[in-house]
Amino acid sequence: KEIIKGENMAISVFSNKHIDEKFGFYMLSSLPEKAGLIPYADPIIHSFPNKQAPDELGISGLMMMIESHCAFHWWPAKNYMNITISSCKPIRTKLVINFLKEIFGSENILCTLTVWPGK
């Protein structure tokens, strides 16, 4: 029998909600607890356009966790956010999805879960 070593969640959120750096910071700060994981450091958030990406528009963020990381990319022109959560242990997926539905005010959230094989 395989033992679950970890999981990856790939989440697509479609929402008309206004997203800014403060929202991204709050979301990433909250996701580890919802997922049953442990934060390692504060989130890092970047808005675009900026010096490195002068032709892009959006916000990206990353949060390191003891178990791995979570990240997001927001494309305002498409009202679309992609969120990934990677963990070396199982993720509380239902709590994560319910939290995202609540903060985005949207039911239009799709999730794909990939399980890391164990020994």
PDB file of C-alpha atoms in Angstrom:
ATOM      1  CA  LYS A   1       0.000   0.000   0.000  1.00  0.00           C
ATOM      2  CA  GLU A   2       1.286   3.470  -0.902  1.00  0.00           C
ATOM      3  CA  ILE A   3       1.653   6.078   1.827  1.00  0.00           C
ATOM      4  CA  ILE A   4       0.805   9.656   0.885  1.00  0.00           C
ATOM      5  CA  LYS A   5       3.982  11.688   1.233  1.00  0.00           C
ATOM      6  CA  GLY A   6       2.538  14.952   0.069  1.00  0.00           C
ATOM      7  CA  GLU A   7       0.233  16.767  -2.295  1.00  0.00           C
ATOM      8  CA  ASN A   8       0.137  19.580  -4.829  1.00  0.00           C
ATOM      9  CA  MET A   9      -2.971  21.700  -5.314  1.00  0.00           C
ATOM     10  CA  ALA A  10      -3.401  23.687  -8.514  1.00  0.00           C
ATOM     11  CA  ILE A  11      -6.299  26.109  -8.066  1.00  0.00           C
ATOM     12  CA  SER A  12      -7.965  28.361 -10.644  1.00  0.00           C
ATOM     13  CA  VAL A  13     -10.073  31.239  -9.322  1.00  0.00           C
ATOM     14  CA  PHE A  14     -12.336  33.309 -11.561  1.00  0.00           C
ATOM     15  CA  SER A  15     -13.571  36.405  -9.738  1.00  0.00           C
ATOM     16  CA  ASN A  16     -14.406  40.063 -10.301  1.00  0.00           C
ATOM     17  CA  LYS A  17     -12.980  40.932  -6.873  1.00  0.00           C
ATOM     18  CA  HIS A  18     -10.447  43.759  -6.814  1.00  0.00           C
ATOM     19  CA  ILE A  19      -7.091  42.244  -5.885  1.00  0.00           C
ATOM     20  CA  ASP A  20      -4.232  44.289  -4.474  1.00  0.00           C
ATOM     21  CA  GLU A  21      -0.993  43.566  -2.617  1.00  0.00           C
ATOM     22  CA  LYS A  22      -2.740  43.738   0.778  1.00  0.00           C
ATOM     23  CA  PHE A  23      -5.287  41.097  -0.299  1.00  0.00           C
ATOM     24  CA  GLY A  24      -2.504  38.859  -1.673  1.00  0.00           C
ATOM     25  CA  PHE A  25      -0.541  39.166   1.575  1.00  0.00           C
ATOM     26  CA  TYR A  26      -3.633  38.305   3.653  1.00  0.00           C
ATOM     27  CA  MET A  27      -4.500  35.324   1.449  1.00  0.00           C
ATOM     28  CA  LEU A  28      -0.985  33.860   1.513  1.00  0.00           C
ATOM     29  CA  SER A  29      -0.646  34.506   5.255  1.00  0.00           C
ATOM     30  CA  SER A  30      -3.890  32.595   5.862  1.00  0.00           C
ATOM     31  CA  LEU A  31      -3.476  29.652   3.469  1.00  0.00           C
ATOM     32  CA  PRO A  32      -0.968  27.601   5.526  1.00  0.00           C
ATOM     33  CA  GLU A  33      -3.269  27.435   8.556  1.00  0.00           C
ATOM     34  CA  LYS A  34      -6.264  26.525   6.372  1.00  0.00           C
ATOM     35  CA  ALA A  35      -4.197  23.852   4.629  1.00  0.00           C
ATOM     36  CA  GLY A  36      -2.890  22.414   7.915  1.00  0.00           C
ATOM     37  CA  LEU A  37       0.668  23.578   7.227  1.00  0.00           C
ATOM     38  CA  ILE A  38       3.254  25.725   9.019  1.00  0.00           C
ATOM     39  CA  PRO A  39       4.433  29.141   7.723  1.00  0.00           C
ATOM     40  CA  TYR A  40       8.192  29.610   7.509  1.00  0.00           C
ATOM     41  CA  ALA A  41       8.346  33.296   6.582  1.00  0.00           C
ATOM     42  CA  ASP A  42       6.107  36.204   5.617  1.00  0.00           C
ATOM     43  CA  PRO A  43       4.750  36.295   2.064  1.00  0.00           C
ATOM     44  CA  ILE A  44       6.631  38.116  -0.669  1.00  0.00           C
ATOM     45  CA  ILE A  45       4.347  40.082  -3.012  1.00  0.00           C
ATOM     46  CA  HIS A  46       5.243  41.817  -6.285  1.00  0.00           C
ATOM     47  CA  SER A  47       3.043  43.999  -8.489  1.00  0.00           C
ATOM     48  CA  PHE A  48       3.477  44.398 -12.219  1.00  0.00           C
ATOM     49  CA  PRO A  49       4.372  46.353 -14.248  1.00  0.00           C
ATOM     50  CA  ASN A  50       7.735  46.871 -12.649  1.00  0.00           C
ATOM     51  CA  LYS A  51      11.361  47.253 -13.730  1.00  0.00           C
ATOM     52  CA  GLN A  52      11.772  43.524 -14.488  1.00  0.00           C
ATOM     53  CA  ALA A  53       8.428  43.137 -16.290  1.00  0.00           C
ATOM     54  CA  PRO A  54       7.418  46.523 -17.736  1.00  0.00           C
ATOM     55  CA  ASP A  55       4.785  45.061 -20.102  1.00  0.00           C
ATOM     56  CA  GLU A  56       2.997  42.803 -17.605  1.00  0.00           C
ATOM     57  CA  LEU A  57      -0.028  43.672 -15.465  1.00  0.00           C
ATOM     58  CA  GLY A  58      -0.860  41.765 -12.280  1.00  0.00           C
ATOM     59  CA  ILE A  59       0.314  40.625  -8.888  1.00  0.00           C
ATOM     60  CA  SER A  60       2.373  37.599  -7.852  1.00  0.00           C
ATOM     61  CA  GLY A  61       3.163  36.239  -4.421  1.00  0.00           C
ATOM     62  CA  LEU A  62       5.104  33.463  -2.714  1.00  0.00           C
ATOM     63  CA  MET A  63       5.036  32.067   0.808  1.00  0.00           C
ATOM     64  CA  MET A  64       7.534  29.546   2.087  1.00  0.00           C
ATOM     65  CA  MET A  65       6.272  26.926   4.522  1.00  0.00           C
ATOM     66  CA  ILE A  66       8.024  24.256   6.560  1.00  0.00           C
ATOM     67  CA  GLU A  67       6.385  21.668   4.278  1.00  0.00           C
ATOM     68  CA  SER A  68       7.098  23.535   1.008  1.00  0.00           C
ATOM     69  CA  HIS A  69       5.394  26.645  -0.450  1.00  0.00           C
ATOM     70  CA  CYS A  70       2.299  28.335  -1.826  1.00  0.00           C
ATOM     71  CA  ALA A  71       2.210  30.902  -4.591  1.00  0.00           C
ATOM     72  CA  PHE A  72      -0.230  32.872  -6.734  1.00  0.00           C
ATOM     73  CA  HIS A  73      -0.367  34.885  -9.932  1.00  0.00           C
ATOM     74  CA  TRP A  74      -3.226  37.330 -10.639  1.00  0.00           C
ATOM     75  CA  TRP A  75      -4.159  38.543 -14.124  1.00  0.00           C
ATOM     76  CA  PRO A  76      -6.644  41.424 -13.639  1.00  0.00           C
ATOM     77  CA  ALA A  77      -7.526  41.708 -17.329  1.00  0.00           C
ATOM     78  CA  LYS A  78      -8.834  38.126 -17.179  1.00  0.00           C
ATOM     79  CA  ASN A  79     -10.247  38.248 -13.617  1.00  0.00           C
ATOM     80  CA  TYR A  80      -8.205  35.099 -13.090  1.00  0.00           C
ATOM     81  CA  MET A  81      -5.885  33.894 -10.328  1.00  0.00           C
ATOM     82  CA  ASN A  82      -3.791  30.741 -10.306  1.00  0.00           C
ATOM     83  CA  ILE A  83      -2.804  29.437  -6.861  1.00  0.00           C
ATOM     84  CA  THR A  84      -0.497  26.531  -6.114  1.00  0.00           C
ATOM     85  CA  ILE A  85       0.085  24.835  -2.799  1.00  0.00           C
ATOM     86  CA  SER A  86       2.841  22.259  -2.570  1.00  0.00           C
ATOM     87  CA  SER A  87       3.325  20.205   0.582  1.00  0.00           C
ATOM     88  CA  CYS A  88       5.269  17.137   1.686  1.00  0.00           C
ATOM     89  CA  LYS A  89       2.207  16.080   3.688  1.00  0.00           C
ATOM     90  CA  PRO A  90      -1.541  15.949   2.906  1.00  0.00           C
ATOM     91  CA  ILE A  91      -3.358  19.286   2.475  1.00  0.00           C
ATOM     92  CA  ARG A  92      -6.764  20.052   4.000  1.00  0.00           C
ATOM     93  CA  THR A  93      -8.230  20.738   0.567  1.00  0.00           C
ATOM     94  CA  LYS A  94     -11.852  21.354   1.619  1.00  0.00           C
ATOM     95  CA  LEU A  95     -10.833  24.032   4.129  1.00  0.00           C
ATOM     96  CA  VAL A  96      -8.635  25.717   1.501  1.00  0.00           C
ATOM     97  CA  ILE A  97     -11.413  25.769  -1.121  1.00  0.00           C
ATOM     98  CA  ASN A  98     -14.014  27.027   1.370  1.00  0.00           C
ATOM     99  CA  PHE A  99     -11.646  29.810   2.499  1.00  0.00           C
ATOM    100  CA  LEU A 100     -11.021  30.870  -1.112  1.00  0.00           C
ATOM    101  CA  LYS A 101     -14.747  30.877  -1.914  1.00  0.00           C
ATOM    102  CA  GLU A 102     -15.305  33.092   1.115  1.00  0.00           C
ATOM    103  CA  ILE A 103     -12.572  35.672   0.467  1.00  0.00           C
ATOM    104  CA  PHE A 104     -13.194  35.867  -3.292  1.00  0.00           C
ATOM    105  CA  GLY A 105     -16.989  35.792  -3.017  1.00  0.00           C
ATOM    106  CA  SER A 106     -16.968  33.305  -5.878  1.00  0.00           C
ATOM    107  CA  GLU A 107     -18.035  29.704  -6.412  1.00  0.00           C
ATOM    108  CA  ASN A 108     -16.082  29.641  -9.684  1.00  0.00           C
ATOM    109  CA  ILE A 109     -13.037  27.835  -8.293  1.00  0.00           C
ATOM    110  CA  LEU A 110     -11.474  24.781  -9.897  1.00  0.00           C
ATOM    111  CA  CYS A 111      -8.935  22.531  -8.190  1.00  0.00           C
ATOM    112  CA  THR A 112      -6.652  19.727  -9.307  1.00  0.00           C
ATOM    113  CA  LEU A 113      -4.917  17.645  -6.643  1.00  0.00           C
ATOM    114  CA  THR A 114      -1.803  15.614  -7.378  1.00  0.00           C
ATOM    115  CA  VAL A 115      -0.554  13.130  -4.785  1.00  0.00           C
ATOM    116  CA  TRP A 116       3.144  12.498  -4.242  1.00  0.00           C
ATOM    117  CA  PRO A 117       3.740   8.740  -4.223  1.00  0.00           C
ATOM    118  CA  GLY A 118       5.145   7.193  -1.055  1.00  0.00           C
ATOM    119  CA  LYS A 119       7.117   4.051  -0.340  1.00  0.00           C
TER     120      LYS A 119
END
